[in-house]
């Protein structure tokens, strides 16, 4: 991966590591909630006894709310995190959200009623929403242009590693009959926030954030700390002056209406639409209900499949990180979209087989794994990279707030509707099984077209040069800020943007 071949300072490595560890807890928390709901002990505590089937089950409404109310907490977290990050700095936001997580996780661990566990999860996702608002942006601001894509992918890779670790833990504790089975995974959520809440103050603030607030001397000091010790002072000052000149014109106050100015509206549309398609293709179904979905198929061990899926995802993200700065963002989006569409449509076709066909059920599970692999190859990490790169610097937090709002509303729709399509024994409900692939696969096919026509290439460009790429209408000047090896044709989005200017 190009990221690991670069000469990086110990301070930059430390800063990146703390951000990545914080993201690790996002995946750990998210998959702890998703996996524990399939535990027998969890169902006994928060479910009801079905005499006919002689099993404990979670009510569909409980499952819907448990997996969808979290979107409301995340939306609050995105706006709260964006405000704190923008006004008080990246470090302040990360510290505040970590301290908050200690309290919200404690509520979850001590839950004994439906209302408590529902409220606890919703409250904890405020913390995860704040993570979304600050971690990808900070990683992007700290990264050198040549490895920015790879560092952005580290965000999603860390999330998946966190998910793999906690699914390994839940795989082991699921056989425990008491509430300890789900309390252990939830209790371990406390570890990372405790470490991050105080250690984040030992790393420098983002130089770009400081420059955008006119704090030049602090920005220079921060940039110096992030450089290797043997970097000549003249080289640091030269880079600082270049960055300063690029961000000077961004210091003016920006408002909501600026998102829809000719030079910004296409960028706003692409980022928002990308976040919509990231969720509309069924990611929430696979990640939040994957364990329950496989469990209901009664073909293979559900916890083992979830564990395997997380491991496959990590391999996929590693491939993405090694290729993103070589082949570009657009190529990775195209490959990801095509593969996941094929997997989902195949899943839908297998879902039409007889319900007793064990081979078809195993095929559905295989397609679920392939879908997760292909989603993690492109749409999972690159949507965050695109969201951090494409908006102009003064509008980045505002753009991401809108994009994440759309993303979370879409995720809410997917997670709330799923239980009503998998509980045929409840009046008014249906059982679609693998045929869900037709629904999500159709939306994935639309995502293929969206990626081809609208997603621009942003690799090998400094963040400020991306601003110039959209603001300067002439082809000659535009070409001067792009990498000379980038000979692709402009997308429709870029043509429209240049014409409107």
Short mmCIF file of C-alpha atoms in Angstrom, two decimals:
data_model
loop_
_atom_site.label_atom_id
_atom_site.label_comp_id
_atom_site.label_asym_id
_atom_site.label_seq_id
_atom_site.Cartn_x
_atom_site.Cartn_y
_atom_site.Cartn_z
CA UNK A 1 0.00 0.00 0.00
CA UNK A 2 1.53 3.38 -1.00
CA UNK A 3 0.70 4.78 2.42
CA UNK A 4 3.25 2.51 4.10
CA UNK A 5 6.00 3.35 1.61
CA UNK A 6 5.95 7.04 2.41
CA UNK A 7 8.35 8.67 4.83
CA UNK A 8 6.08 9.74 7.66
CA UNK A 9 6.91 11.41 10.95
CA UNK A 10 6.30 9.65 14.25
CA UNK A 11 3.83 12.40 15.18
CA UNK A 12 1.83 11.89 11.98
CA UNK A 13 1.81 8.14 12.59
CA UNK A 14 0.68 8.71 16.19
CA UNK A 15 -2.05 11.14 15.10
CA UNK A 16 -3.29 8.76 12.42
CA UNK A 17 -3.16 5.81 14.82
CA UNK A 18 -5.37 7.54 17.39
CA UNK A 19 -7.91 8.43 14.70
CA UNK A 20 -7.86 4.87 13.39
CA UNK A 21 -8.26 3.42 16.90
CA UNK A 22 -11.25 5.68 17.46
CA UNK A 23 -12.76 4.40 14.20
CA UNK A 24 -12.04 0.85 15.43
CA UNK A 25 -14.54 1.48 18.22
CA UNK A 26 -17.17 2.50 15.67
CA UNK A 27 -17.03 -0.96 14.10
CA UNK A 28 -16.74 -2.63 17.50
CA UNK A 29 -19.84 -0.84 18.82
CA UNK A 30 -21.91 -1.28 15.67
CA UNK A 31 -21.27 -5.00 15.31
CA UNK A 32 -21.67 -5.60 19.05
CA UNK A 33 -25.25 -4.31 18.78
CA UNK A 34 -25.87 -6.23 15.55
CA UNK A 35 -24.47 -9.57 16.75
CA UNK A 36 -25.83 -9.59 20.29
CA UNK A 37 -29.44 -9.41 19.10
CA UNK A 38 -29.06 -12.94 17.73
CA UNK A 39 -27.98 -14.34 21.12
CA UNK A 40 -30.37 -16.61 23.03
CA UNK A 41 -29.63 -14.71 26.27
CA UNK A 42 -30.47 -11.40 24.61
CA UNK A 43 -33.75 -12.80 23.26
CA UNK A 44 -34.71 -14.11 26.71
CA UNK A 45 -34.04 -10.72 28.32
CA UNK A 46 -35.77 -8.52 25.73
CA UNK A 47 -38.03 -10.91 23.82
CA UNK A 48 -41.12 -13.04 24.42
CA UNK A 49 -41.71 -16.76 24.67
CA UNK A 50 -43.33 -18.32 21.60
CA UNK A 51 -45.15 -21.37 22.94
CA UNK A 52 -45.94 -22.72 19.48
CA UNK A 53 -42.30 -22.79 18.41
CA UNK A 54 -40.97 -23.32 21.96
CA UNK A 55 -38.41 -20.54 21.52
CA UNK A 56 -37.72 -17.05 22.76
CA UNK A 57 -38.10 -14.43 20.00
CA UNK A 58 -37.74 -10.70 19.59
CA UNK A 59 -40.88 -8.91 18.48
CA UNK A 60 -40.69 -7.42 14.96
CA UNK A 61 -41.42 -3.93 16.28
CA UNK A 62 -38.63 -4.25 18.85
CA UNK A 63 -36.19 -5.40 16.14
CA UNK A 64 -37.24 -2.59 13.81
CA UNK A 65 -36.83 0.09 16.46
CA UNK A 66 -33.64 -1.44 17.86
CA UNK A 67 -31.95 -1.27 14.47
CA UNK A 68 -33.49 1.95 13.12
CA UNK A 69 -33.76 4.39 16.04
CA UNK A 70 -29.98 4.52 16.06
CA UNK A 71 -30.21 6.58 12.86
CA UNK A 72 -31.84 9.38 14.86
CA UNK A 73 -28.99 9.32 17.36
CA UNK A 74 -26.43 9.40 14.56
CA UNK A 75 -28.13 12.35 12.88
CA UNK A 76 -27.91 14.30 16.13
CA UNK A 77 -24.28 13.25 16.47
CA UNK A 78 -23.40 14.33 12.93
CA UNK A 79 -24.74 17.85 13.46
CA UNK A 80 -23.35 18.11 16.99
CA UNK A 81 -19.96 16.76 15.95
CA UNK A 82 -19.83 19.04 12.93
CA UNK A 83 -20.56 22.08 15.10
CA UNK A 84 -17.96 21.25 17.77
CA UNK A 85 -15.36 20.24 15.19
CA UNK A 86 -15.86 23.39 13.15
CA UNK A 87 -15.97 25.84 16.06
CA UNK A 88 -13.63 24.34 18.66
CA UNK A 89 -11.34 22.07 16.63
CA UNK A 90 -10.92 18.42 15.70
CA UNK A 91 -9.25 17.42 18.97
CA UNK A 92 -11.97 18.95 21.11
CA UNK A 93 -14.67 17.10 19.20
CA UNK A 94 -12.85 13.76 19.50
CA UNK A 95 -12.27 14.21 23.23
CA UNK A 96 -15.87 15.28 23.94
CA UNK A 97 -17.39 12.41 21.98
CA UNK A 98 -15.13 9.89 23.73
CA UNK A 99 -16.15 11.10 27.19
CA UNK A 100 -19.80 10.98 26.12
CA UNK A 101 -19.34 7.36 24.93
CA UNK A 102 -18.34 6.28 28.42
CA UNK A 103 -21.76 7.33 29.70
CA UNK A 104 -23.85 6.00 26.79
CA UNK A 105 -22.16 2.58 26.84
CA UNK A 106 -22.81 2.33 30.59
CA UNK A 107 -26.53 2.81 29.94
CA UNK A 108 -26.49 -0.10 27.50
CA UNK A 109 -24.62 -2.43 29.84
CA UNK A 110 -27.08 -1.82 32.69
CA UNK A 111 -30.22 -2.21 30.54
CA UNK A 112 -32.89 -4.63 31.73
CA UNK A 113 -36.01 -3.50 29.83
CA UNK A 114 -36.92 -2.93 26.19
CA UNK A 115 -37.08 0.83 26.68
CA UNK A 116 -33.65 0.94 28.35
CA UNK A 117 -31.82 -0.99 25.64
CA UNK A 118 -33.57 0.98 22.88
CA UNK A 119 -32.70 4.31 24.51
CA UNK A 120 -29.17 3.15 25.29
CA UNK A 121 -28.42 2.23 21.69
CA UNK A 122 -29.93 5.45 20.32
CA UNK A 123 -27.89 7.50 22.81
CA UNK A 124 -24.68 5.64 21.98
CA UNK A 125 -25.11 6.32 18.27
CA UNK A 126 -24.82 10.05 18.96
CA UNK A 127 -21.17 9.19 19.66
CA UNK A 128 -20.89 7.23 16.41
CA UNK A 129 -22.48 10.13 14.50
CA UNK A 130 -19.87 12.49 15.92
CA UNK A 131 -17.22 10.04 14.74
CA UNK A 132 -18.59 10.24 11.21
CA UNK A 133 -18.45 14.03 11.35
CA UNK A 134 -14.83 14.38 12.46
CA UNK A 135 -12.65 11.28 11.87
CA UNK A 136 -12.71 11.01 8.02
CA UNK A 137 -12.29 14.78 7.64
CA UNK A 138 -9.31 14.91 10.01
CA UNK A 139 -7.62 11.95 8.32
CA UNK A 140 -8.02 13.67 4.96
CA UNK A 141 -6.67 17.01 6.23
CA UNK A 142 -3.56 15.41 7.72
CA UNK A 143 -2.74 13.15 4.76
CA UNK A 144 -0.23 14.05 2.03
CA UNK A 145 -1.97 14.16 -1.38
CA UNK A 146 -0.22 11.05 -2.73
CA UNK A 147 -1.50 8.83 0.08
CA UNK A 148 -4.75 10.61 0.98
CA UNK A 149 -6.89 7.87 -0.53
CA UNK A 150 -5.01 5.18 1.36
CA UNK A 151 -5.35 7.04 4.66
CA UNK A 152 -9.05 7.52 3.98
CA UNK A 153 -9.45 3.80 3.41
CA UNK A 154 -7.76 3.21 6.77
CA UNK A 155 -10.91 4.65 8.35
CA UNK A 156 -13.15 1.93 6.98
CA UNK A 157 -10.51 -0.76 7.41
CA UNK A 158 -10.32 0.05 11.11
CA UNK A 159 -14.11 -0.09 11.39
CA UNK A 160 -14.12 -3.57 9.88
CA UNK A 161 -11.27 -4.76 12.12
CA UNK A 162 -13.33 -3.59 15.09
CA UNK A 163 -16.29 -5.53 13.74
CA UNK A 164 -14.16 -8.65 13.26
CA UNK A 165 -12.82 -8.47 16.82
CA UNK A 166 -16.24 -8.09 18.43
CA UNK A 167 -17.85 -10.81 16.30
CA UNK A 168 -15.07 -13.13 17.45
CA UNK A 169 -15.95 -12.21 21.02
CA UNK A 170 -19.71 -12.66 20.51
CA UNK A 171 -19.04 -15.99 18.78
CA UNK A 172 -17.44 -17.13 22.02
CA UNK A 173 -19.89 -15.60 24.50
CA UNK A 174 -23.06 -16.58 22.62
CA UNK A 175 -23.09 -19.96 24.37
CA UNK A 176 -23.32 -18.33 27.81
CA UNK A 177 -26.89 -18.57 29.11
CA UNK A 178 -26.87 -15.50 31.38
CA UNK A 179 -26.89 -11.80 30.44
CA UNK A 180 -23.10 -11.85 30.69
CA UNK A 181 -23.20 -13.15 27.10
CA UNK A 182 -24.11 -9.73 25.73
CA UNK A 183 -22.80 -7.58 28.60
CA UNK A 184 -19.19 -8.58 27.93
CA UNK A 185 -19.13 -7.21 24.33
CA UNK A 186 -20.97 -4.06 25.36
CA UNK A 187 -18.65 -3.55 28.34
CA UNK A 188 -15.55 -3.68 26.15
CA UNK A 189 -16.85 -0.67 24.22
CA UNK A 190 -15.63 1.48 27.14
CA UNK A 191 -11.94 0.77 26.58
CA UNK A 192 -11.20 2.88 23.49
CA UNK A 193 -13.12 6.04 24.49
CA UNK A 194 -11.29 6.07 27.81
CA UNK A 195 -7.91 5.96 26.05
CA UNK A 196 -8.78 8.46 23.32
CA UNK A 197 -10.44 11.06 25.58
CA UNK A 198 -7.09 12.14 27.07
CA UNK A 199 -4.46 10.89 24.59
CA UNK A 200 -5.84 12.97 21.68
CA UNK A 201 -4.48 16.11 23.38
CA UNK A 202 -0.90 14.90 22.82
CA UNK A 203 -1.20 15.28 19.03
CA UNK A 204 -1.32 18.56 17.07
CA UNK A 205 -4.46 20.19 15.71
CA UNK A 206 -5.16 20.02 11.98
CA UNK A 207 -3.02 22.73 10.29
CA UNK A 208 -5.74 23.35 7.68
CA UNK A 209 -8.37 23.91 10.38
CA UNK A 210 -6.09 26.43 12.07
CA UNK A 211 -5.36 28.23 8.79
CA UNK A 212 -9.04 28.49 7.97
CA UNK A 213 -9.44 30.37 11.25
CA UNK A 214 -6.52 32.71 10.59
CA UNK A 215 -4.28 31.16 13.27
CA UNK A 216 -1.14 31.08 11.14
CA UNK A 217 1.54 30.74 13.82
CA UNK A 218 -0.25 27.78 15.42
CA UNK A 219 -0.78 26.22 12.00
CA UNK A 220 2.94 26.45 11.21
CA UNK A 221 3.83 24.90 14.57
CA UNK A 222 1.34 22.09 13.97
CA UNK A 223 2.63 21.41 10.45
CA UNK A 224 6.20 21.33 11.77
CA UNK A 225 5.29 18.72 14.40
CA UNK A 226 3.69 16.54 11.71
CA UNK A 227 6.85 16.51 9.56
CA UNK A 228 9.84 14.16 10.02
CA UNK A 229 12.56 15.62 12.25
CA UNK A 230 15.08 15.82 9.40
CA UNK A 231 12.79 17.92 7.17
CA UNK A 232 14.57 21.23 6.36
CA UNK A 233 12.91 24.27 7.91
CA UNK A 234 12.94 25.99 4.53
CA UNK A 235 10.97 23.11 3.03
CA UNK A 236 8.36 23.28 5.79
CA UNK A 237 7.98 27.04 5.41
CA UNK A 238 7.68 26.73 1.65
CA UNK A 239 4.92 24.13 1.97
CA UNK A 240 3.23 26.25 4.64
CA UNK A 241 3.20 29.29 2.38
CA UNK A 242 1.73 27.30 -0.49
CA UNK A 243 -1.05 25.91 1.69
CA UNK A 244 -1.67 29.35 3.21
CA UNK A 245 -2.07 30.96 -0.19
CA UNK A 246 -4.47 28.24 -1.28
CA UNK A 247 -6.75 28.63 1.75
CA UNK A 248 -6.64 32.43 2.03
CA UNK A 249 -9.57 32.87 -0.34
CA UNK A 250 -11.60 30.40 1.73
CA UNK A 251 -11.56 32.49 4.90
CA UNK A 252 -14.70 34.42 4.01
CA UNK A 253 -17.92 33.41 5.78
CA UNK A 254 -19.90 30.73 3.96
CA UNK A 255 -23.60 30.03 4.39
CA UNK A 256 -26.05 27.28 3.50
CA UNK A 257 -26.95 28.90 0.16
CA UNK A 258 -23.29 28.64 -0.94
CA UNK A 259 -23.75 24.88 -1.19
CA UNK A 260 -25.92 25.48 -4.23
CA UNK A 261 -23.85 28.12 -5.98
CA UNK A 262 -22.75 27.10 -9.50
CA UNK A 263 -19.25 26.06 -8.38
CA UNK A 264 -20.56 24.01 -5.44
CA UNK A 265 -23.96 22.55 -6.27
CA UNK A 266 -22.64 19.71 -8.40
CA UNK A 267 -20.19 18.76 -5.66
CA UNK A 268 -23.00 18.86 -3.10
CA UNK A 269 -25.19 16.64 -5.29
CA UNK A 270 -22.46 14.04 -5.86
CA UNK A 271 -21.55 13.72 -2.18
CA UNK A 272 -25.19 13.53 -1.04
CA UNK A 273 -26.19 11.04 -3.76
CA UNK A 274 -23.15 8.86 -3.05
CA UNK A 275 -24.17 8.59 0.61
CA UNK A 276 -27.72 7.68 -0.47
CA UNK A 277 -26.57 4.86 -2.75
CA UNK A 278 -24.11 3.60 -0.14
CA UNK A 279 -27.08 2.66 2.05
CA UNK A 280 -29.87 2.11 -0.52
CA UNK A 281 -28.13 -0.99 -1.90
CA UNK A 282 -28.78 -2.89 1.34
CA UNK A 283 -25.69 -2.40 3.46
CA UNK A 284 -27.73 -1.97 6.64
CA UNK A 285 -29.56 -5.21 5.90
CA UNK A 286 -26.26 -7.06 5.55
CA UNK A 287 -24.47 -5.53 8.53
CA UNK A 288 -27.30 -5.07 11.05
CA UNK A 289 -29.40 -8.11 10.19
CA UNK A 290 -26.81 -10.39 8.59
CA UNK A 291 -26.56 -12.64 11.65
CA UNK A 292 -30.34 -12.85 12.07
CA UNK A 293 -30.84 -13.37 8.32
CA UNK A 294 -28.45 -16.32 8.20
CA UNK A 295 -29.87 -17.72 11.45
CA UNK A 296 -33.37 -17.83 9.93
CA UNK A 297 -32.09 -19.68 6.86
CA UNK A 298 -31.06 -22.55 9.18
CA UNK A 299 -28.26 -23.64 6.87
CA UNK A 300 -24.95 -22.70 8.57
CA UNK A 301 -23.84 -21.21 11.89
CA UNK A 302 -24.87 -17.56 11.79
CA UNK A 303 -22.09 -16.29 14.06
CA UNK A 304 -19.46 -18.10 12.00
CA UNK A 305 -20.79 -16.51 8.81
CA UNK A 306 -20.71 -13.03 10.39
CA UNK A 307 -17.16 -13.65 11.56
CA UNK A 308 -16.15 -14.84 8.09
CA UNK A 309 -17.86 -11.89 6.41
CA UNK A 310 -15.95 -9.40 8.54
CA UNK A 311 -12.69 -11.17 7.73
CA UNK A 312 -13.48 -11.08 4.00
CA UNK A 313 -14.35 -7.39 4.26
CA UNK A 314 -10.97 -6.63 5.79
CA UNK A 315 -9.23 -8.31 2.87
CA UNK A 316 -11.41 -6.36 0.44
CA UNK A 317 -10.60 -3.03 2.11
CA UNK A 318 -6.88 -3.87 2.08
CA UNK A 319 -7.14 -4.42 -1.69
CA UNK A 320 -9.00 -1.13 -2.04
CA UNK A 321 -6.36 0.73 -0.04
CA UNK A 322 -3.57 -0.65 -2.21
CA UNK A 323 -5.29 0.32 -5.47
CA UNK A 324 -7.20 3.54 -4.78
CA UNK A 325 -4.25 5.90 -5.32
CA UNK A 326 -3.04 3.90 -8.34
CA UNK A 327 -6.13 3.25 -10.46
CA UNK A 328 -8.22 6.13 -9.09
CA UNK A 329 -11.54 6.52 -7.30
CA UNK A 330 -13.81 6.11 -10.33
CA UNK A 331 -12.41 2.72 -11.31
CA UNK A 332 -12.87 1.35 -7.81
CA UNK A 333 -16.45 2.64 -7.68
CA UNK A 334 -17.23 0.99 -11.03
CA UNK A 335 -15.81 -2.39 -10.02
CA UNK A 336 -17.57 -2.30 -6.66
CA UNK A 337 -20.97 -1.36 -8.15
CA UNK A 338 -20.85 -4.02 -10.86
CA UNK A 339 -19.85 -6.83 -8.48
CA UNK A 340 -22.42 -6.01 -5.82
CA UNK A 341 -25.21 -5.73 -8.40
CA UNK A 342 -24.36 -9.18 -9.76
CA UNK A 343 -24.23 -10.67 -6.25
CA UNK A 344 -27.57 -9.18 -5.19
CA UNK A 345 -29.38 -10.24 -8.37
CA UNK A 346 -28.00 -13.76 -8.01
CA UNK A 347 -29.19 -13.79 -4.39
CA UNK A 348 -32.65 -12.79 -5.60
CA UNK A 349 -32.70 -15.59 -8.16
CA UNK A 350 -31.66 -18.17 -5.54
CA UNK A 351 -34.39 -16.85 -3.26
CA UNK A 352 -37.01 -18.09 -5.73
CA UNK A 353 -35.97 -21.72 -5.11
CA UNK A 354 -37.92 -24.06 -2.86
CA UNK A 355 -37.58 -23.15 0.83
CA UNK A 356 -36.30 -26.66 1.61
CA UNK A 357 -33.44 -26.44 -0.90
CA UNK A 358 -30.34 -26.40 1.33
CA UNK A 359 -27.98 -25.75 -1.62
CA UNK A 360 -29.95 -22.62 -2.56
CA UNK A 361 -29.80 -21.37 1.04
CA UNK A 362 -26.05 -21.84 1.11
CA UNK A 363 -25.84 -20.04 -2.21
CA UNK A 364 -27.75 -17.12 -0.72
CA UNK A 365 -25.26 -16.98 2.15
CA UNK A 366 -22.38 -17.07 -0.35
CA UNK A 367 -23.91 -14.18 -2.30
CA UNK A 368 -24.30 -12.22 0.94
CA UNK A 369 -20.56 -12.64 1.57
CA UNK A 370 -19.69 -11.67 -2.02
CA UNK A 371 -21.96 -8.64 -1.81
CA UNK A 372 -20.26 -7.54 1.41
CA UNK A 373 -16.83 -8.05 -0.20
CA UNK A 374 -17.73 -5.96 -3.26
CA UNK A 375 -19.37 -3.22 -1.18
CA UNK A 376 -16.26 -2.99 1.01
CA UNK A 377 -14.08 -2.80 -2.10
CA UNK A 378 -15.48 0.55 -3.17
CA UNK A 379 -18.68 2.04 -1.84
CA UNK A 380 -17.90 1.42 1.84
CA UNK A 381 -14.59 3.32 2.17
CA UNK A 382 -14.63 5.55 -0.91
CA UNK A 383 -17.88 7.33 -0.07
CA UNK A 384 -16.11 8.71 3.01
CA UNK A 385 -13.02 9.58 0.97
CA UNK A 386 -15.16 11.35 -1.64
CA UNK A 387 -17.10 13.19 1.05
CA UNK A 388 -13.91 14.45 2.67
CA UNK A 389 -12.21 15.42 -0.61
CA UNK A 390 -14.87 16.82 -2.92
CA UNK A 391 -16.56 19.65 -0.91
CA UNK A 392 -14.75 22.97 -0.65
CA UNK A 393 -12.97 23.40 2.68
CA UNK A 394 -15.27 26.07 4.21
CA UNK A 395 -18.35 24.04 3.24
CA UNK A 396 -17.05 20.58 4.09
CA UNK A 397 -18.78 20.18 7.47
CA UNK A 398 -22.05 21.57 6.12
CA UNK A 399 -21.95 19.33 3.04
CA UNK A 400 -21.22 16.25 5.14
CA UNK A 401 -24.01 17.07 7.57
CA UNK A 402 -26.52 17.05 4.72
CA UNK A 403 -24.96 13.95 3.14
CA UNK A 404 -24.92 12.01 6.40
CA UNK A 405 -28.50 13.08 7.12
CA UNK A 406 -29.58 11.53 3.80
CA UNK A 407 -27.42 8.47 4.46
CA UNK A 408 -28.93 7.88 7.89
CA UNK A 409 -32.51 8.44 6.74
CA UNK A 410 -31.90 5.86 4.01
CA UNK A 411 -30.36 3.49 6.55
CA UNK A 412 -33.40 4.01 8.79
CA UNK A 413 -35.73 3.04 5.94
CA UNK A 414 -33.76 -0.15 5.24
CA UNK A 415 -33.39 -1.25 8.86
CA UNK A 416 -36.96 -0.45 9.89
CA UNK A 417 -38.54 -2.23 6.93
CA UNK A 418 -36.48 -5.43 7.00
CA UNK A 419 -38.19 -7.25 9.94
CA UNK A 420 -41.57 -6.88 8.23
CA UNK A 421 -40.20 -8.73 5.19
CA UNK A 422 -38.81 -11.64 7.20
CA UNK A 423 -41.63 -12.54 9.63
CA UNK A 424 -44.37 -14.24 7.61
CA UNK A 425 -45.88 -15.78 10.75
CA UNK A 426 -47.00 -12.30 11.87
CA UNK A 427 -50.26 -10.93 10.34
CA UNK A 428 -49.62 -8.42 7.56
CA UNK A 429 -45.97 -9.44 7.16
CA UNK A 430 -44.25 -11.35 4.36
CA UNK A 431 -41.19 -13.55 4.01
CA UNK A 432 -38.95 -12.60 1.09
CA UNK A 433 -35.74 -14.34 2.11
CA UNK A 434 -33.15 -14.16 -0.65
CA UNK A 435 -35.62 -12.34 -2.94
CA UNK A 436 -34.59 -9.18 -1.08
CA UNK A 437 -31.66 -9.24 -3.49
CA UNK A 438 -33.95 -8.09 -6.31
CA UNK A 439 -34.91 -4.95 -4.35
CA UNK A 440 -31.40 -3.93 -3.34
CA UNK A 441 -29.89 -5.16 -6.61
CA UNK A 442 -32.13 -2.85 -8.65
CA UNK A 443 -30.94 0.14 -6.65
CA UNK A 444 -27.36 -1.07 -7.01
CA UNK A 445 -27.80 -1.09 -10.80
CA UNK A 446 -28.83 2.58 -10.63
CA UNK A 447 -25.72 3.22 -8.53
CA UNK A 448 -23.61 1.83 -11.39
CA UNK A 449 -25.01 4.51 -13.71
CA UNK A 450 -24.62 7.23 -11.09
CA UNK A 451 -20.95 6.35 -10.57
CA UNK A 452 -20.24 6.29 -14.30
CA UNK A 453 -21.86 9.62 -15.14
CA UNK A 454 -21.36 11.74 -12.02
CA UNK A 455 -18.46 10.69 -9.77
CA UNK A 456 -15.33 12.72 -10.65
CA UNK A 457 -11.71 11.68 -10.22
CA UNK A 458 -10.05 13.38 -7.24
CA UNK A 459 -6.89 11.34 -6.78
CA UNK A 460 -3.48 13.03 -6.94
CA UNK A 461 -4.97 16.48 -6.28
CA UNK A 462 -4.45 18.63 -3.21
CA UNK A 463 -7.71 19.58 -1.49
CA UNK A 464 -7.32 23.21 -2.56
CA UNK A 465 -6.63 22.15 -6.17
CA UNK A 466 -9.95 20.31 -6.21
CA UNK A 467 -11.55 23.70 -5.41
CA UNK A 468 -9.76 25.20 -8.41
CA UNK A 469 -10.83 22.30 -10.60
CA UNK A 470 -14.47 23.18 -10.03
CA UNK A 471 -14.14 26.95 -9.88
CA UNK A 472 -12.07 27.61 -13.02
CA UNK A 473 -14.06 27.02 -16.20
CA UNK A 474 -11.37 26.91 -18.86
CA UNK A 475 -9.98 23.56 -19.92
CA UNK A 476 -6.39 24.84 -20.14
CA UNK A 477 -6.27 26.03 -16.56
CA UNK A 478 -8.17 22.99 -15.33
CA UNK A 479 -5.66 20.70 -16.97
CA UNK A 480 -2.79 22.51 -15.28
CA UNK A 481 -3.95 21.45 -11.82
CA UNK A 482 -4.59 17.83 -12.70
CA UNK A 483 -2.02 15.07 -12.79
CA UNK A 484 -0.50 14.87 -16.26
CA UNK A 485 -1.22 11.14 -16.39
CA UNK A 486 -4.94 11.71 -15.93
CA UNK A 487 -6.25 11.56 -19.52
CA UNK A 488 -9.79 10.39 -18.82
CA UNK A 489 -12.82 12.11 -20.28
CA UNK A 490 -14.70 14.50 -17.95
CA UNK A 491 -17.90 13.24 -16.38
CA UNK A 492 -21.28 14.77 -17.14
CA UNK A 493 -21.16 16.36 -13.69
CA UNK A 494 -17.96 18.22 -14.54
CA UNK A 495 -19.23 19.30 -17.97
CA UNK A 496 -22.42 20.68 -16.43
CA UNK A 497 -20.45 22.42 -13.69
CA UNK A 498 -18.15 24.13 -16.21
CA UNK A 499 -21.03 25.20 -18.39
CA UNK A 500 -22.98 26.72 -15.49
CA UNK A 501 -19.96 28.73 -14.46
#
